Each structure stands twice: as C-alpha cells, then as structure tokens.
Coordinates of C-alpha atoms in Angstrom, one line a residue:
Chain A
X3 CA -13.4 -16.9 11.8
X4 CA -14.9 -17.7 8.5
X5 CA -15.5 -13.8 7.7
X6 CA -11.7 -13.7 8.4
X7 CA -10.5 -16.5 6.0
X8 CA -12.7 -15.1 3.5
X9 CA -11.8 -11.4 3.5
X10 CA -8.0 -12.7 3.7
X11 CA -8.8 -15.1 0.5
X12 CA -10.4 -11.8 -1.1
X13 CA -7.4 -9.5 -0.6
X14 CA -4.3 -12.0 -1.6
X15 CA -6.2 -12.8 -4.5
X16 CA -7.7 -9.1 -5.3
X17 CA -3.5 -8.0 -4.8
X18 CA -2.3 -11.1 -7.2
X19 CA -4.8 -9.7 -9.6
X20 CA -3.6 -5.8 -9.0
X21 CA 0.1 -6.6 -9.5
X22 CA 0.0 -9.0 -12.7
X23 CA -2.8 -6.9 -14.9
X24 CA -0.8 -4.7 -17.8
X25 CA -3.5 -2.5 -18.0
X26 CA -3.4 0.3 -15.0
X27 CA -7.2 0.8 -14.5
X28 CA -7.9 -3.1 -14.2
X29 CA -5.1 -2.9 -11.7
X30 CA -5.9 -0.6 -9.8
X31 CA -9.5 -1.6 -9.2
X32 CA -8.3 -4.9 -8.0
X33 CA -6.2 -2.8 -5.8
X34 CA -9.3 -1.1 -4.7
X35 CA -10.7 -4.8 -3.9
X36 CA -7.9 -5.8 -2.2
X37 CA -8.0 -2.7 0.5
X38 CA -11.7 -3.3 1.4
X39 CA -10.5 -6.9 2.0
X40 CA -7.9 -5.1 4.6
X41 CA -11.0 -3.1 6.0
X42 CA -13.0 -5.9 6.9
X43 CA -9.7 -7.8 8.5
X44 CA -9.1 -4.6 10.8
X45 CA -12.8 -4.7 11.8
X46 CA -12.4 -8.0 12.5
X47 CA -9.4 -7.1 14.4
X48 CA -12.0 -4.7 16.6
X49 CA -10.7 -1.7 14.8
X50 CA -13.7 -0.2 12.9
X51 CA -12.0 3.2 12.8
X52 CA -8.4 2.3 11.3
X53 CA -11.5 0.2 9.1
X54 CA -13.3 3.4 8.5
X55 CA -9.7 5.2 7.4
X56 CA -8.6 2.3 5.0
X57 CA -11.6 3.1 2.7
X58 CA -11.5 6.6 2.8
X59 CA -8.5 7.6 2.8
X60 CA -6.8 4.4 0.8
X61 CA -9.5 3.1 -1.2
X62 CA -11.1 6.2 -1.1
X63 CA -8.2 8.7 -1.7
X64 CA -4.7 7.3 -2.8
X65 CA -6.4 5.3 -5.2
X66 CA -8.3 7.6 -6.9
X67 CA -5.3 9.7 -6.9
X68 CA -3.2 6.8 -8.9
X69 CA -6.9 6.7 -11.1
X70 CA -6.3 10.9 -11.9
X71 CA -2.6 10.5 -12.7
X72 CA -3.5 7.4 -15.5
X73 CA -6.3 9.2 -16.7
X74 CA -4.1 12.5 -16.7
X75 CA -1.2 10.6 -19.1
X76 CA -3.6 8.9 -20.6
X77 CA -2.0 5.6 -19.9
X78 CA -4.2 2.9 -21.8
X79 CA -3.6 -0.6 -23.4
X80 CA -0.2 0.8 -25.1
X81 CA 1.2 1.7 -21.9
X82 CA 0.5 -2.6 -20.8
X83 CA 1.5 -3.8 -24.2
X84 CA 5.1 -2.7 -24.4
X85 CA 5.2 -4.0 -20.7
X86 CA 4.2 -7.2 -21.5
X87 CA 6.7 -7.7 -24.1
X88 CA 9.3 -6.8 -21.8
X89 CA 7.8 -9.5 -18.7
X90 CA 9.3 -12.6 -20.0
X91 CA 9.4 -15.1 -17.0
X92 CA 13.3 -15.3 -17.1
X93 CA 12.4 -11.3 -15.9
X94 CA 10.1 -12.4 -13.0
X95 CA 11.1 -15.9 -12.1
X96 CA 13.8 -15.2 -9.9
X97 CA 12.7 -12.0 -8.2
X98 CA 9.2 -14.2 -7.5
X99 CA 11.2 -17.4 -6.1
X100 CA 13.4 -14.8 -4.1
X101 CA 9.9 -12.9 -2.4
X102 CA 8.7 -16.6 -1.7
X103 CA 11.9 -17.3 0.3
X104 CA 11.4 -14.0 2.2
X105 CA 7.7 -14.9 2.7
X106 CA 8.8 -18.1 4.0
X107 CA 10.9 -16.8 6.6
X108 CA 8.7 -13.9 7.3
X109 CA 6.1 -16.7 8.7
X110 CA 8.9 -18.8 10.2
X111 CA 10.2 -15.8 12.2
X112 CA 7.4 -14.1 13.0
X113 CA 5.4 -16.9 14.2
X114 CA 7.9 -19.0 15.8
X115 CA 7.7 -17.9 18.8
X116 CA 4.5 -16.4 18.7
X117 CA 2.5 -16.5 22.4
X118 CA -1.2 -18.2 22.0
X119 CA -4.1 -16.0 21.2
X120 CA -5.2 -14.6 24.6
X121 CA -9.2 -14.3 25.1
X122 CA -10.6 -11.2 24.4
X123 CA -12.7 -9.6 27.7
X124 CA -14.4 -6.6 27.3
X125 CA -11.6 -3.9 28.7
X126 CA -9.6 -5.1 26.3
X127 CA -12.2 -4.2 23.3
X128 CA -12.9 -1.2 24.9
X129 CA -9.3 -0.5 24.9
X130 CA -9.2 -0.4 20.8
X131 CA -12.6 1.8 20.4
X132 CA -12.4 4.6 17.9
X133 CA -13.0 6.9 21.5
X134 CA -9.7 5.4 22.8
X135 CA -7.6 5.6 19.6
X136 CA -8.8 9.3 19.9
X137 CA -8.2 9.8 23.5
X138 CA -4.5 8.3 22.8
X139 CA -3.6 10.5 19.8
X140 CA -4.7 13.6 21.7
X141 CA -2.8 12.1 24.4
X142 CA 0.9 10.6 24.4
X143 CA 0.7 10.7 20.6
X144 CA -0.1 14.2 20.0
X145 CA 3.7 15.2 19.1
X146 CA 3.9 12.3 16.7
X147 CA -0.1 14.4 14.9
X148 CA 1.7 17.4 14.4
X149 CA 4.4 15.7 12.6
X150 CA 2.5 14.1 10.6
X151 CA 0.9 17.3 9.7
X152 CA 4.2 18.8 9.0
X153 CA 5.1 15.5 6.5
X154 CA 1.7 16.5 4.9
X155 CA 2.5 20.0 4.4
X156 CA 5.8 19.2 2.9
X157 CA 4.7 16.4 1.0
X158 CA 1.4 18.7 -0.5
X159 CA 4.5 21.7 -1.1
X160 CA 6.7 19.5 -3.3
X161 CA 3.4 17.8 -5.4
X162 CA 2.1 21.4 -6.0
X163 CA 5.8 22.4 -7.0
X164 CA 6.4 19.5 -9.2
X165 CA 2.4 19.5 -10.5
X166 CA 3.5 23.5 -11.3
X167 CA 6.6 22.9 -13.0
X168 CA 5.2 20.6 -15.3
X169 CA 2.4 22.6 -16.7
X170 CA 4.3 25.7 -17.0
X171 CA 7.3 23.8 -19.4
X172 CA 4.1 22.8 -21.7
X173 CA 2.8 26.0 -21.9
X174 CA 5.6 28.2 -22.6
Chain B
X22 CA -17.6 -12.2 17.3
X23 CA -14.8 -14.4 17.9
X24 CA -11.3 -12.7 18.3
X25 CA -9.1 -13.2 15.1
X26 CA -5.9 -14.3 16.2
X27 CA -3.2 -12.2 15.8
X28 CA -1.1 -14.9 14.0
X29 CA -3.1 -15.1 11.2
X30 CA -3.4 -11.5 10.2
X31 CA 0.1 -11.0 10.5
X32 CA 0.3 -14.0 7.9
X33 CA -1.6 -12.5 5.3
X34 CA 0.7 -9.0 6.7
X35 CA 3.4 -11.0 5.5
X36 CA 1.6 -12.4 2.4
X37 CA 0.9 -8.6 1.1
X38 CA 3.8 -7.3 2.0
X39 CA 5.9 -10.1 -0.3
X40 CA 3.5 -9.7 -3.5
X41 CA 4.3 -5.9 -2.9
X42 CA 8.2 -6.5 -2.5
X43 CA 7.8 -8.8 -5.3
X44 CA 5.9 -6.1 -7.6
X45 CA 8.2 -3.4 -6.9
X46 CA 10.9 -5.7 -7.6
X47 CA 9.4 -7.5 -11.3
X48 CA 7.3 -4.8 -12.8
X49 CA 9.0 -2.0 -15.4
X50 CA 6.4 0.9 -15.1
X51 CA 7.3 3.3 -12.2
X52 CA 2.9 3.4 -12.0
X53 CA 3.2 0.0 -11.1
X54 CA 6.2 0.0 -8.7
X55 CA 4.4 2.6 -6.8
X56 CA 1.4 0.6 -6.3
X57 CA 3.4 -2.4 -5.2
X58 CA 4.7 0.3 -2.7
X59 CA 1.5 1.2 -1.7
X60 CA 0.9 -2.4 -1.3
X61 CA 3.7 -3.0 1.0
X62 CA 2.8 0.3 3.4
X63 CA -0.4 -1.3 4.1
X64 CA 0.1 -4.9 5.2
X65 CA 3.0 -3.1 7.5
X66 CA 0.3 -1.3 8.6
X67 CA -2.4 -4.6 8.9
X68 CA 0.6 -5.5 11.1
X69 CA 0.6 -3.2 13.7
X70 CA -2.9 -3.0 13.9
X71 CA -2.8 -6.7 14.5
X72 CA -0.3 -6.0 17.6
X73 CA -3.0 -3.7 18.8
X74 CA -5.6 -5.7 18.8
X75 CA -3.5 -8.7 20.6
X76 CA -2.3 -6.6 23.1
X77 CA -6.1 -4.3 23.6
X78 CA -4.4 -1.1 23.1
X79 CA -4.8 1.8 20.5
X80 CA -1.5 2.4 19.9
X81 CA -1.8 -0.3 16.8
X82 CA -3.8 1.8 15.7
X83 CA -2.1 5.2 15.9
X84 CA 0.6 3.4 14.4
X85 CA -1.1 2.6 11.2
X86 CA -2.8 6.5 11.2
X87 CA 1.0 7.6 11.2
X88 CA 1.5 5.0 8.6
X89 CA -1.3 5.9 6.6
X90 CA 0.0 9.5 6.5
X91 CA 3.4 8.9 5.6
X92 CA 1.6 6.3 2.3
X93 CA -0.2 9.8 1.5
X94 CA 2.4 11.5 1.8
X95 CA 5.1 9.7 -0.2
X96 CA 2.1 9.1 -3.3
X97 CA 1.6 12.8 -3.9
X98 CA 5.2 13.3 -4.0
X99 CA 5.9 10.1 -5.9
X100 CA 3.4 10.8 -8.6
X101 CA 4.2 14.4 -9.2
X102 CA 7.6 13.1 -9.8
X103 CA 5.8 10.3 -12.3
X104 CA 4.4 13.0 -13.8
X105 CA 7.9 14.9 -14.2
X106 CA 9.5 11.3 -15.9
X107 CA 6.8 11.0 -18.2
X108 CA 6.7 14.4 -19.1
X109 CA 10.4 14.3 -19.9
X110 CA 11.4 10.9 -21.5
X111 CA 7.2 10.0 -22.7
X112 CA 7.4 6.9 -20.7
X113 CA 7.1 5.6 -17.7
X114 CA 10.0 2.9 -17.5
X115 CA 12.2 4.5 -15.1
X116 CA 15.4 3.2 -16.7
X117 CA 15.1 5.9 -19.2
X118 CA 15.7 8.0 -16.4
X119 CA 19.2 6.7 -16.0
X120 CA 21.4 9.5 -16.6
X121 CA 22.4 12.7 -15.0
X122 CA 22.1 16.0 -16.8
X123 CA 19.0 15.4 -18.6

C-alpha cells in the first residue's frame, strides 16, 4: 500500500508541476514524471500490460511527440514569458476554486456509495493478465480494434494533410 | 502484493482529471491546453483500469487501450492544427484565432 501512496504522491505532484511551469520542455518532463507515476499505480492495480502501454506509448510516444512540435516552433523562455504576464491570479483563481468544487464532488459521488474492497483470489488476477486482456481484445472486443485502427488511419490522414499544408505555404 | 483498493485510484483518477480540467481551463497557450487534455484522457483511463481490476476482468483494460488510441489520435491531429495556428498568427494563444476568414 505504501508503493501506492507514494507513486500517487509522485504523479499529483509531477502533474501540479507539468501544468504551472511557463516553459514547455520543463513541463512536459514533469508530465513525463507524472505518467510513470500512473504506470506503477496500474501495476499495482495487477495490470502490468496497460503499465507496459502507459510508457511506451504515453510517456514514450505522445510525449515526445508534444517534445518534436516545441522543438519544431522553437518555443523557448519567450513563448512562457508573455504567458506569465498574462496569468495574473484574478485569471486562475476562479477557474482553480471552480475544478476544486468539481473535485470535491467527484470524490463525494463517486465514493459514496462505493462497495468495500473485495479480496483479491487468484482467478481474479489471472483474470487481468496481459494473456487475458489479449484473449478479450481478439475476442468480444475485436470490432471495437478495428475501429480503433480506422480512428488511427484518419487521425495519421489529417496530421500528414495538415503537417503537408504547412510546409508547402513556406516554401512557395 | 496487497490489492490497491479501487477507491483510492479512482481518487487520485479524479485528482488528475481536475488539474487537467483546471489546465485546459487557466492556461493561454493552446501547447499547454493540450497537455491538460492529455492529462484528463489518462486519469479517465486510470479509472477504468481501476474498475477492471475491482471487478478481475480485462475489459478495464481494453477500455483504456481504446482510450489510449483515441489520446493518440486526437494529439497528432491536434498538434498539426497547432502547427497550422502558429504558422498563421506566430503564436500560440488561440484567441488570435478568433475570427473567420483568416
């Protein structure tokens, strides 16, 4: 339970850190903190492949992603200082009291009613394996794969037609 | 390894997702509103993997591999379109993007 508390402490405070930096690179390595936090918690959880996928393909892909597109625009301290100027806390004070109402009755809803933690017996771990996850998604899920390869194929047509765009207006 | 209950990862689910709501909502760069989206994708998805594991069924995680995708998804096309802003109006504050006809 300890390794839980700990990798929670570690995310909340890696994603505080990500969301108030002005420069994008410091940000976004705290964010990079903050999802290797969420891996550990999901193999806590007795998930070590959605673990495995959190770092590779968030930490490991999205991220570095964000990481080309600042280095691409050059984005640097000038892009954080004419931020900063405009983050006065009469810009931030209400939308933060607003999320901490939401998060307030986020916990007060969701764990109301909440059933107590039943025991964990073998079948059940064996249930959330990285063979039963596949056997599932090759199973009753493998409509929802394919669809999800057809939102990557659009998603990967538009970039590449926006990306193209772009770089052709700056050449011509 | 003692079982994490499920209540406390969906708190910190619902911690994450409200400093992502709350970046998206304070922050002026459209980089940073994007991460704050990213934010928010991934404690929905700490969430249903949290429902997996307190029921013992995969589906929690399928759930967050279909969440996962759609986060991929929605960055490639979000940043090209970052790129598009900033290549029009040189920043990245998407009110100067605030009206029609270029």
């Amino acid at each position: 339970m300890i390794a839980f508390w700990l990798a929670a402490l570690v995310t909340v405070a890696a994603t505080a850190l990500a969301i108030t930096r002005t420069h994008p690179v410091h940000a976004l390595l705290n964010l990079v903190v903050s999802f290797f936090g969420v891996a550990i918690v999901f193999f806590l959880l007795g998930a070590p492949f959605v673990a495995a996928l959190e770092v590779i393909v968030y930490a490991g892909a999205i991220v570095v992603l964000y990481l080309f597109v600042v280095m691409l625009l050059d984005l640097g301290r000038d892009a954080g200082d004419g931020e900063k100027a405009l983050l006065r806390p009469h810009a931030w004070l209400w939308p933060a009291l607003l999320t901490a109402v939401l998060l307030v009755e986020l916990l007060v809803v969701g764990l109301g009613d909440a059933p107590p933690a039943l025991p964990r017996d073998p079948a059940a771990a064996a249930a959330t394996a990285p063979a039963a996850v596949g056997r599932t998604l090759l199973g009753p899920y493998l409509l929802a794969v394919e669809l999800a390869g057809m939102l990557l194929l659009a998603g990967l047509v538009a970039a590449g037609h926006l990306g193209r765009r772009a770089a052709r207006k700056e050449a011509s | 390894m003692s079982p994490v209950p499920w209540t406390h990862a969906f708190g910190l689910a619902a911690v994450l997702f409200a400093m992502g709501l709350g970046t998206v909502l304070v922050r002026r760069s459209l980089l940073f509103t994007l991460i704050g989206v990213e934010v928010m994708l991934n404690a929905s998805g700490l969430a249903f993997v949290a429902a997996g594991s307190h029921h013992g069924e995969a589906d929690g995680q399928v759930m967050f591999l279909l969440v996962l995708t759609v986060a991929a998804a929605e960055v490639a096309v979000g940043l090209a379109l970052l790129l598009r802003l900033h290549h029009h109006r040189r920043t990245l504050d998407p009110d100067a993007a605030c009206e029609l006809g270029g």
